Short mmCIF file of C-alpha atoms and ligand atoms in Angstrom, two decimals:
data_model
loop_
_atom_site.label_atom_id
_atom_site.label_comp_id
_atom_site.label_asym_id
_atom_site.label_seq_id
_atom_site.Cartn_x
_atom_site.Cartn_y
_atom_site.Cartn_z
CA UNK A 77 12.11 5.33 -2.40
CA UNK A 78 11.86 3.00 -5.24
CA UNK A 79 12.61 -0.43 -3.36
CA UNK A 80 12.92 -2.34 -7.16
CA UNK A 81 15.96 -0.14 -8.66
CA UNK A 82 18.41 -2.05 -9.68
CA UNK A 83 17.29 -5.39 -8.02
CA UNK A 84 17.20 -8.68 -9.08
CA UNK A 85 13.64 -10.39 -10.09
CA UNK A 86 13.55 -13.84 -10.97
CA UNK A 87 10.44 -14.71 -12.65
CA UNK A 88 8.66 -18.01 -13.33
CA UNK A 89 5.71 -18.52 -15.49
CA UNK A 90 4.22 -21.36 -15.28
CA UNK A 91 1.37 -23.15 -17.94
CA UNK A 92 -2.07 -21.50 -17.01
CA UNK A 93 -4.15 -18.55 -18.66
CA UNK A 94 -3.02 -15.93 -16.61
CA UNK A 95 0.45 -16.26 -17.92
CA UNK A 96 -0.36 -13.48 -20.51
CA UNK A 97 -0.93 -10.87 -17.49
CA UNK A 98 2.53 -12.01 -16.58
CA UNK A 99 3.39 -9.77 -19.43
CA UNK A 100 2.34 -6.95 -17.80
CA UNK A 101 3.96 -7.54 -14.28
CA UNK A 102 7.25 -7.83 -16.57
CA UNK A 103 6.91 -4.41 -17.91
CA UNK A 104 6.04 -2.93 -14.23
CA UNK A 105 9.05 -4.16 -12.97
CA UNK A 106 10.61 -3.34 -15.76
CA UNK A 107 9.25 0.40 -15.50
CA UNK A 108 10.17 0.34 -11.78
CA UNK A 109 13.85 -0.12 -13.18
CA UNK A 110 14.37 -4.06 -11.74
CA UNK A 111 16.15 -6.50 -13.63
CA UNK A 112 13.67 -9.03 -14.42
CA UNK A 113 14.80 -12.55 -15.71
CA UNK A 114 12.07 -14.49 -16.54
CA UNK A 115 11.69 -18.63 -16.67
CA UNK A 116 9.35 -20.08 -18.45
CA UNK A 117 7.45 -23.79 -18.21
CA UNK A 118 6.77 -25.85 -22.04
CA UNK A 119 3.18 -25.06 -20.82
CA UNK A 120 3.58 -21.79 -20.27
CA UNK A 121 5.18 -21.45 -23.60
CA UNK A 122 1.31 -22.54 -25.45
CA UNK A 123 0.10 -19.23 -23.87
CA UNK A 124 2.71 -16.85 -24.31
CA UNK A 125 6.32 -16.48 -26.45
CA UNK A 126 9.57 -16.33 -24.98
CA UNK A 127 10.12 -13.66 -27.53
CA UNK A 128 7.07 -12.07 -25.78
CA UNK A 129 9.08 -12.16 -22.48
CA UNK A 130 12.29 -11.46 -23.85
CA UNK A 131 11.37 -7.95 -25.58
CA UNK A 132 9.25 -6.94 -22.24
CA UNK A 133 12.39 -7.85 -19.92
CA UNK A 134 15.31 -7.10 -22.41
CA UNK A 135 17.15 -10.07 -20.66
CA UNK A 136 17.20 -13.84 -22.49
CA UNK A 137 14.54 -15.81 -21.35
CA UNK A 138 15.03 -19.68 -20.00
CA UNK A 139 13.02 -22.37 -21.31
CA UNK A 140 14.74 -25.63 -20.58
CA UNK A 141 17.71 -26.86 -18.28
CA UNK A 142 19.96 -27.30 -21.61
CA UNK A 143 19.84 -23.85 -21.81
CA UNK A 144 22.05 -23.24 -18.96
CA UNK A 145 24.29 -25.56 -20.42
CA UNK A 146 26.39 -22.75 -22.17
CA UNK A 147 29.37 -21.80 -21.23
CA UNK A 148 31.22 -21.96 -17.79
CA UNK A 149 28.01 -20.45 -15.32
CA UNK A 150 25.95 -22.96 -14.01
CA UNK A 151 22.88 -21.05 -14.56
CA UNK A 152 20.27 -23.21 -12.51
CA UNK A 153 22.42 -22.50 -9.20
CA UNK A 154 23.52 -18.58 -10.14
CA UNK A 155 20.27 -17.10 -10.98
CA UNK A 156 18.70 -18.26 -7.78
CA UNK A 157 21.66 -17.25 -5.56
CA UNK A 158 21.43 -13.87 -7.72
CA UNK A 159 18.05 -12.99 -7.18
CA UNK A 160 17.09 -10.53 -4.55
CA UNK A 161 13.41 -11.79 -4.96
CA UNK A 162 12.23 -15.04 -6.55
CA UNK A 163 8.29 -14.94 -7.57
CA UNK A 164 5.86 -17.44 -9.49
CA UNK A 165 3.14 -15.80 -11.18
CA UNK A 166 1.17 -17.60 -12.31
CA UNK A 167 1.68 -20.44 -10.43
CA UNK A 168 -0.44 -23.75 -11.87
CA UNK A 169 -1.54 -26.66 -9.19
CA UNK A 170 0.76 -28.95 -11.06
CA UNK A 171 3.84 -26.07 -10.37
CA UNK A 172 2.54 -26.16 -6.42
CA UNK A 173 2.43 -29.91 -6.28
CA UNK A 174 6.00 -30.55 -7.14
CA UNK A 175 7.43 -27.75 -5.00
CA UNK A 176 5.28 -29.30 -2.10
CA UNK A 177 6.97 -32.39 -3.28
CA UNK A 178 10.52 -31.63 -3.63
CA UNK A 179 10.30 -32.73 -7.17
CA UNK A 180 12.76 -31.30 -9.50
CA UNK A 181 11.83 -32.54 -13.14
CA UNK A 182 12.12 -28.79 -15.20
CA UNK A 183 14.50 -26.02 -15.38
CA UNK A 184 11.65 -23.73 -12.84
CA UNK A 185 10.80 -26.71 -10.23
CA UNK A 186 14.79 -27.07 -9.85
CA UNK A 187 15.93 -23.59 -9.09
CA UNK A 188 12.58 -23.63 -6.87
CA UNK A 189 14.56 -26.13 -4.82
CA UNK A 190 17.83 -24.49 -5.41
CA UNK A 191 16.69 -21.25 -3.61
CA UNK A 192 16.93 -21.16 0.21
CA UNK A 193 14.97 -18.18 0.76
CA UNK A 194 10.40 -17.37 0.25
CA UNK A 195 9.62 -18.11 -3.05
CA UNK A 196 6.00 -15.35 -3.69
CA UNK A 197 4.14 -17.17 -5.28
CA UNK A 198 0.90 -16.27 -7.18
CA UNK A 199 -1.57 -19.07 -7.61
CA UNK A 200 -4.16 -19.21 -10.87
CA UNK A 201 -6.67 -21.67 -11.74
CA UNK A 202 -9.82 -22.98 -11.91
CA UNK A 203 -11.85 -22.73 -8.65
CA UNK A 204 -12.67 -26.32 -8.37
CA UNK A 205 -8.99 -27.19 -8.20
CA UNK A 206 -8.04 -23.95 -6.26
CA UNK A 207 -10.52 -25.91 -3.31
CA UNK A 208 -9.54 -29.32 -4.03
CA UNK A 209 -7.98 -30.43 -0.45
CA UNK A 210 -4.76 -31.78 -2.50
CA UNK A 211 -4.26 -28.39 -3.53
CA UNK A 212 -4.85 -26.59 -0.37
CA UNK A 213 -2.67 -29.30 1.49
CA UNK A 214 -0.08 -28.02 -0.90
CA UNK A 215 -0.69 -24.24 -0.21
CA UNK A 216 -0.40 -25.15 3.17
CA UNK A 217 2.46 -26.91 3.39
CA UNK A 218 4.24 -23.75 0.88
CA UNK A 219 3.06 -21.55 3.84
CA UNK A 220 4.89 -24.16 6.07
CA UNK A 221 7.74 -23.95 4.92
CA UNK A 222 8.05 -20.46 4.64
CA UNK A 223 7.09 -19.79 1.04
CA UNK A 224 4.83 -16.96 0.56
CA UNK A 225 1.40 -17.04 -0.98
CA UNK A 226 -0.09 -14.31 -3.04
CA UNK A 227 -3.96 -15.33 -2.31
CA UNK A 228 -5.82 -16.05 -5.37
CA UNK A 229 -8.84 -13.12 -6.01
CA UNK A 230 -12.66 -14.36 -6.47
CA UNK A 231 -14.47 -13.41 -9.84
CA UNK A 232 -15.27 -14.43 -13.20
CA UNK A 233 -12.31 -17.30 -14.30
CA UNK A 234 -11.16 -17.78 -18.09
CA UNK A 235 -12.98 -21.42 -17.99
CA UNK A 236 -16.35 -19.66 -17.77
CA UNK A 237 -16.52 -20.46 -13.59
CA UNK A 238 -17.52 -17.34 -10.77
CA UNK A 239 -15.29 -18.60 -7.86
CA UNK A 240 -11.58 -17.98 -6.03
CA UNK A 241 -8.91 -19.23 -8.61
CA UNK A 242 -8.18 -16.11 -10.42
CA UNK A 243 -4.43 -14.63 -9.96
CA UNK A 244 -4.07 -11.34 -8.07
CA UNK A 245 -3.64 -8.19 -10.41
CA UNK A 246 -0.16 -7.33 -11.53
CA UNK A 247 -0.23 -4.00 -9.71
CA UNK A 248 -1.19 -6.02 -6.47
CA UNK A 249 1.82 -8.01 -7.26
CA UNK A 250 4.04 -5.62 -7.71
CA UNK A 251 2.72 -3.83 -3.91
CA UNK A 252 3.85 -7.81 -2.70
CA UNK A 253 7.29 -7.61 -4.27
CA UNK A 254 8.03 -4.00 -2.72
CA UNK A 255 6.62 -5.51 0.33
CA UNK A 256 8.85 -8.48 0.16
CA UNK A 257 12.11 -6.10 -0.45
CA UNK A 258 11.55 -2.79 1.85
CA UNK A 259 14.07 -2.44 4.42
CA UNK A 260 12.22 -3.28 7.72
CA UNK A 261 13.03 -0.33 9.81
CA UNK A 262 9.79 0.03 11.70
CA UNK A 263 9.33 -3.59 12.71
CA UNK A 264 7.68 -3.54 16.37
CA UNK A 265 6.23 -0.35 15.75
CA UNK A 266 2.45 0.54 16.05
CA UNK A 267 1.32 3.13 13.86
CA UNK A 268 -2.49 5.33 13.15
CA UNK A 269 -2.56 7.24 9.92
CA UNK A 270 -5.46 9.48 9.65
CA UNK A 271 -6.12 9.70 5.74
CA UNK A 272 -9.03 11.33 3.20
CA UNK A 273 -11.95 13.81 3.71
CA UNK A 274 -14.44 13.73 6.46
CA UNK A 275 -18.35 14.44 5.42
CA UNK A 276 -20.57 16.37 7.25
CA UNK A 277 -24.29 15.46 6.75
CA UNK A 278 -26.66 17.67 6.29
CA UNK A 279 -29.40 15.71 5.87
CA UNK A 280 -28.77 11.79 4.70
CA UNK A 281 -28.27 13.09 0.84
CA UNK A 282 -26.34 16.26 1.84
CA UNK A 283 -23.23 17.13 3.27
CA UNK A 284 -20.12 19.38 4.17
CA UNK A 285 -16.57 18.15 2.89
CA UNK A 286 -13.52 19.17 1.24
CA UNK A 287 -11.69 17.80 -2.17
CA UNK A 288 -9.28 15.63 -0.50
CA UNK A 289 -8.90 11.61 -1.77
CA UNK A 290 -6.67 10.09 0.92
CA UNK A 291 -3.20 9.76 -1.31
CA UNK A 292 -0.75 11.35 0.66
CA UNK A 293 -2.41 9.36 3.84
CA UNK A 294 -2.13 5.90 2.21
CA UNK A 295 0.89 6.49 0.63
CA UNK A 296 1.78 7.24 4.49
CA UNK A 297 0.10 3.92 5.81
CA UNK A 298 1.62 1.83 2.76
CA UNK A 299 4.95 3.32 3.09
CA UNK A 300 4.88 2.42 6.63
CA UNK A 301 2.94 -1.25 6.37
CA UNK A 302 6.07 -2.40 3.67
CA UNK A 303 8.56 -1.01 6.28
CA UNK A 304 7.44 -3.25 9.22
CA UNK A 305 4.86 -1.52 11.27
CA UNK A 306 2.00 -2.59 12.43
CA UNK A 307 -0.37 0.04 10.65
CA UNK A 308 -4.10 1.42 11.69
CA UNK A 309 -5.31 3.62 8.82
CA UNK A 310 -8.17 5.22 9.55
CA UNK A 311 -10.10 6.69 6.44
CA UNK A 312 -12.81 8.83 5.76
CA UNK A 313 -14.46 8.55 2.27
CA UNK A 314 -11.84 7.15 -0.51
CA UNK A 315 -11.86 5.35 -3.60
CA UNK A 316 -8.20 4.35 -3.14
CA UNK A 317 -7.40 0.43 -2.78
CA UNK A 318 -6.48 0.07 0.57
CA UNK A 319 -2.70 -1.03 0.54
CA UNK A 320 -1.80 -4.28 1.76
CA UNK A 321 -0.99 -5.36 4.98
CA UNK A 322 -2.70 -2.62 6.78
CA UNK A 323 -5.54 -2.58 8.97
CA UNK A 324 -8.03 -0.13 7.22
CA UNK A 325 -11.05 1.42 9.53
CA UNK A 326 -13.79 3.14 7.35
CA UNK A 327 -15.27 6.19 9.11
CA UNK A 328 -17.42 8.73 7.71
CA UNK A 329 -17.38 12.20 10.26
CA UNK A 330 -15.02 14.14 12.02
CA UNK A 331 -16.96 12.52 15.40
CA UNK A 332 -16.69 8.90 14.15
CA UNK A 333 -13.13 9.31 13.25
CA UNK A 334 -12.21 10.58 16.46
CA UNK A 335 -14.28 7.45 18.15
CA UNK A 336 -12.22 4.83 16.18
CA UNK A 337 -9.13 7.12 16.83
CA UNK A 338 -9.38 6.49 20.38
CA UNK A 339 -10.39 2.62 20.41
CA UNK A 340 -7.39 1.95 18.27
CA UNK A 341 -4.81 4.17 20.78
CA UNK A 342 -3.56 1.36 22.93
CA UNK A 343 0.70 0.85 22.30
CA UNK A 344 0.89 3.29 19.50
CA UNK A 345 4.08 4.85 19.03
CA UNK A 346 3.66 7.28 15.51
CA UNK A 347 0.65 8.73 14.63
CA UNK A 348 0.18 11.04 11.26
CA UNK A 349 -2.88 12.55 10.93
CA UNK A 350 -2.95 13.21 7.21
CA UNK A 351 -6.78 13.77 6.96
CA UNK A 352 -8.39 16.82 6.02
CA UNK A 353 -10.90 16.94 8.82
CA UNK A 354 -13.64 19.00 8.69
CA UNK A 355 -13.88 22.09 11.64
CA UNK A 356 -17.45 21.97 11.55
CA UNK A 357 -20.61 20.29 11.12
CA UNK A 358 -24.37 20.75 11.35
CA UNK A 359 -25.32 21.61 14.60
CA UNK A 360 -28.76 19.10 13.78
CA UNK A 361 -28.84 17.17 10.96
CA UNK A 362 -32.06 16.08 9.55
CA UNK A 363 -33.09 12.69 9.43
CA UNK A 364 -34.92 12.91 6.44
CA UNK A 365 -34.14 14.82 2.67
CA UNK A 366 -34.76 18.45 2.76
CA UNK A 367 -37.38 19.90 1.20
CA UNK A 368 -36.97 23.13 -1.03
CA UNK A 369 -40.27 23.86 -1.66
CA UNK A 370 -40.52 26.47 1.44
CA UNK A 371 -41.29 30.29 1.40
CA UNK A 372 -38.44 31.39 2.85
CA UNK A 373 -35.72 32.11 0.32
CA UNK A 374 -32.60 31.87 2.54
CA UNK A 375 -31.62 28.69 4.61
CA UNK A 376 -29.34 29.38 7.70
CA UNK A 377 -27.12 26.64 8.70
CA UNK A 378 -26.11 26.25 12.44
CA UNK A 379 -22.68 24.32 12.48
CA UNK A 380 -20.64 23.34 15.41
CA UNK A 381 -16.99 22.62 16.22
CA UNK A 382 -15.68 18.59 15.68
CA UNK A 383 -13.56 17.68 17.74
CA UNK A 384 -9.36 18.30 17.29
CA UNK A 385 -8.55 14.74 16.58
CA UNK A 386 -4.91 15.22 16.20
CA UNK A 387 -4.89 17.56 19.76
CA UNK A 388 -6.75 15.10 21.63
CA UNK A 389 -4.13 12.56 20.53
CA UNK A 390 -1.44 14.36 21.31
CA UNK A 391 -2.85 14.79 24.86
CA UNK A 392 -2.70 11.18 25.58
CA UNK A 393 -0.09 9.96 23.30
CA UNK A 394 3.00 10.81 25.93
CA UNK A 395 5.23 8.78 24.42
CA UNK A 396 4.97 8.47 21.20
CA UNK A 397 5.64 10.90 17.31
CA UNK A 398 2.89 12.97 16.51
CA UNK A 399 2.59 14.43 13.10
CA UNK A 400 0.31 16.70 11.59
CA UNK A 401 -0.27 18.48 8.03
CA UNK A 402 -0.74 21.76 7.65
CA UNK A 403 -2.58 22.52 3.98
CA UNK A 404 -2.66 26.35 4.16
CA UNK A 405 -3.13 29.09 1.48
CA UNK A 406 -1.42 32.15 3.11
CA UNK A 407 1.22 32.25 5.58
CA UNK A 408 2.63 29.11 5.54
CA UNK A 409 5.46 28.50 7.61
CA UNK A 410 3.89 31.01 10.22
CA UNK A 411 0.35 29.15 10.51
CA UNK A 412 2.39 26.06 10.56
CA UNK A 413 4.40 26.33 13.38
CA UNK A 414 1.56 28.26 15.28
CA UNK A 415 -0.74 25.18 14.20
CA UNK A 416 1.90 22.62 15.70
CA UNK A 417 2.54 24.22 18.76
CA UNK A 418 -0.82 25.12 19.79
CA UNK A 419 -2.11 21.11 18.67
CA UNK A 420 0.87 19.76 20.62
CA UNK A 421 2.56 17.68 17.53
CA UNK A 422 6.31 16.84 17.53
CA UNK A 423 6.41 17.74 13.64
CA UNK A 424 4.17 19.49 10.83
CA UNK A 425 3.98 19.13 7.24
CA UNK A 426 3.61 22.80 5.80
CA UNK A 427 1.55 21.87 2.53
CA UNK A 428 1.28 25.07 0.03
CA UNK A 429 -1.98 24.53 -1.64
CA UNK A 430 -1.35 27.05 -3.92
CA UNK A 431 1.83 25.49 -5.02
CA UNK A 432 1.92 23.41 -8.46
CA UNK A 433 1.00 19.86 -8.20
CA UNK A 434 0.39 19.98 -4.48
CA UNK A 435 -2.08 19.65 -2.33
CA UNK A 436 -5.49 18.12 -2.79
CA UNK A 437 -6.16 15.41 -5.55
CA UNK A 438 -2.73 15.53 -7.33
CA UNK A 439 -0.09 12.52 -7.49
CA UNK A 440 2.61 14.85 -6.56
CA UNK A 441 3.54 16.51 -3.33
CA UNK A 442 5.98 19.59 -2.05
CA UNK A 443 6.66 21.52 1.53
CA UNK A 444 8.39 21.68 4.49
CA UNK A 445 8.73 19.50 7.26
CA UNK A 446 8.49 21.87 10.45
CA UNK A 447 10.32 20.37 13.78
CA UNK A 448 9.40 20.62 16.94
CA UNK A 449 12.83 21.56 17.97
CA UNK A 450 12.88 24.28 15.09
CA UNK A 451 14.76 22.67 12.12
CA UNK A 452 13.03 22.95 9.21
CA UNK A 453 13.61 20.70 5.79
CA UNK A 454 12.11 20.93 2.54
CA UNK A 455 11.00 18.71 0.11
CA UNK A 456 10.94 19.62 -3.80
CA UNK A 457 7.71 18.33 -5.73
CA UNK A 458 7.93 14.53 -6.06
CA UNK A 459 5.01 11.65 -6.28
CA UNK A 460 3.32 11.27 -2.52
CA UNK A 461 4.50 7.61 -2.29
CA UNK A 462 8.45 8.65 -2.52
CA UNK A 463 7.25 11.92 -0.68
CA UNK A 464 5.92 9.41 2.11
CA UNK A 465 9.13 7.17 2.56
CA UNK A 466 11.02 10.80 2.74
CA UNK A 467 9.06 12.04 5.41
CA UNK A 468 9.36 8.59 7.17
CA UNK A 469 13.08 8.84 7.14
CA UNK A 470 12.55 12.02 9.32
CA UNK A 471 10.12 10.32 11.78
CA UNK A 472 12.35 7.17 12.88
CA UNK A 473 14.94 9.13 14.18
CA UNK A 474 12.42 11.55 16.00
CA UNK A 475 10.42 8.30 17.77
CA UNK A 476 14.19 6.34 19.18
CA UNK A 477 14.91 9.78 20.50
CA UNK A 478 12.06 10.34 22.38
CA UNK A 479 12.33 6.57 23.39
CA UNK A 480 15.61 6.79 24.54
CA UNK A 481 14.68 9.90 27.11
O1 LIG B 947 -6.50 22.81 12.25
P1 LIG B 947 -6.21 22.27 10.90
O2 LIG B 947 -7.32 21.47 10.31
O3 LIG B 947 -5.70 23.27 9.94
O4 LIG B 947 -4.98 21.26 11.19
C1 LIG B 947 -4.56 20.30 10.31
C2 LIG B 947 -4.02 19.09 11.04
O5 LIG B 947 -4.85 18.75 12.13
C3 LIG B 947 -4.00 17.87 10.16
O6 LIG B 947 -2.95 17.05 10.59
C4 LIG B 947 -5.36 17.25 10.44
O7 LIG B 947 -5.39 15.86 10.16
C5 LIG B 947 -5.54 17.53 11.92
N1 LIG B 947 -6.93 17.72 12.35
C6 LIG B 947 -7.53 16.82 13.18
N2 LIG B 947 -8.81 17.02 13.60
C7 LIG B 947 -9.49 18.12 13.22
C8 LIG B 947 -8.90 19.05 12.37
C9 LIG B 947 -7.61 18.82 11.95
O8 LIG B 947 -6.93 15.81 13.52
N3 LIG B 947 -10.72 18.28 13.63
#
């Protein structure tokens, strides 16, 4: 589900170099079909146009209090009262002082004060007065009061300093603001996603895998971290940014994923086990690089089973959801259901491979979600994050039914 359709962004840009990626956060929201109305600081008007803002967010954009002065509306009290989320990006030390402050002396530090709900705000400057106690006192006091703070990243800064100062990407943003607005439907719950590949070694350069990268897993363990659950994603191999608010354990085997599997079992209620484990692995892997130069001309590999991660879970998780994926070639719906009774699950994601723009690698998703109880619901080729809040929709009702026996 696209949490930003048709909501209301309020967004203030305030005087610091990072206003111009402000720009692009406009046209994400934009793209994500919010309504974006942007406020602008005089100092944030020397880096970037109005016009610049205006075009991006098709809406007028306010520079000074006198604007609002127009007709009947009293625009510095409506806007705020309008807005479903209110976020400052960037957000200078002199913009964090007077919120701190209560002062009111521009069009963006008075509807600051007007709104009665967490303000996001996105901090940007120069490392030096990013760690100035003043300005952390500030922060603080934001935090305080409720105010959320979208933590500054470390790297090279526009004055020519390495440090923490820099404001988070606009995509990172964006993941806050969805954050901010998800419906909360899984609050209280604990949840493990399984997610990615699982290698094999052969030897330390040298191993056994499979093409998966993790999507539909994170998209799971986002999905469920902007939701309200408390979220465990374990992950083999991945290049993915690992969404926010979720705890995100790095394993690399079938036998390592099982391990943190099992230390992170305590009070969990749903766990999806979206990872495309390997079956097998090296009986003995070497500890040093193989060597071809041998006689022989064929090399005989002895592999052994990896433990059913999913089956063991489902052996000790009593009462909670267990959901598998079933990635098949042939036979679909038949291997399926034989996969999910014989692993003990409570549901099954029959995943065509050879289906277009499914499976392994793609953006997209399509299948059928196989019940326990022998309903079965399909699910037409969409992206794996809207595929993810769709199959989530299926699981709450599943876990407050088996809760409620
Ligand atoms: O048996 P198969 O690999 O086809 O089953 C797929 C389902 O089982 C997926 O949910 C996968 O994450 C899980 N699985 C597991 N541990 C294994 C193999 C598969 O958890 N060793």
């Amino acid at each position: 589900m696209n949490y930003l359709k048709g909501k209301k962004i309020l967004l203030g840009i305030t005087g610091g170099i990072a206003a111009y990626k402000s720009c692009e956060l406009v046209r994400l929201l934009i793209k994500k079909e919010a309504t974006v109305n942007v406020v602008m600081t005089e100092n944030a008007k020397k880096f970037i146009t109005p016009l610049t803002c205006q075009t991006l967010s098709q809406n007028p954009v306010i520079e000074s209090t006198f604007d609002t002065m127009h007709g009947a509306e009293i625009k510095h009290i409506t806007l705020p009262d309008e807005a479903d989320a209110f976020v400052v990006a960037p957000a200078t030390a002199n913009f964090i002082g007077k919120l701190a402050s209560g002062i009111a002396d521009d069009f963006l530090s008075t509807i600051a004060l007007a709104y009665t709900r967490p303000i996001l705000i996105a901090p940007a400057m120069n490392v030096h007065m990013y760690e100035n106690k003043i300005v952390q006192r500030n922060i603080k006091t934001l935090k305080d009061y409720g105010h959320i703070i979208i933590e500054p990243a470390s790297g090279y800064l526009a004055c020519g300093y390495e440090g923490k100062g820099r404001m988070e990407e606009p995509a990172r943003i964006l993941e806050r603001i969805e954050y901010f607005l998800a419906p909360k439907d899984f609050s209280g719950i604990k949840a493990i996603v399984t997610a990615g590949p699982t290698r094999e070694h052969i030897d330390p350069v040298r191993y056994i895998s499979n093409p998966s990268t993790g999507k539909m897993g994170y998209a799971l363990a986002r999905k469920l971290a902007m939701r309200g659950a408390r979220v465990v994603l374990i992950s083999g191999p991945s290049t993915i940014e690992p969404p926010y608010g979720v705890e995100l354990v790095r394993v690399t085997s079938a036998e390592e994923m099982m391990k943190k599997t099992e230390e992170n079992l305590d009070d969990t209620a749903i766990f999806i086990g979206a990872a495309a484990v390997a079956d097998f692995r090296p009986e003995k892997p070497v500890s040093q690089k193989m060597k071809k130069e041998k006689k022989e001309k064929k090399l005989t590999l002895t592999l052994v089973k990896t433990p059913d991660i999913i089956s063991e879970v489902a052996k000790k998780l009593k009462d909670g959801i267990i959901v598998g994926f079933a990635a098949e070639t042939e036979n679909l719906m038949k291997n399926a259901t034989e996969k999910m009774k014989k692993k003990g699950l409570d549901m099954i994601f029959a995943n065509d491979l050879t289906a277009a723009g499914s499976g392994f690698g793609t953006e997209t998703n399509s299948g059928y979600l196989i019940n326990r109880d022998g309903t079965v619901k399909k699910f037409e080729i969409q992206s794996k994050e809207d595929l993810a809040d769709q199959l989530l929709d299926e699981i709450i009702p599943e876990l407050k039914k088996k809760l409620s026996r």
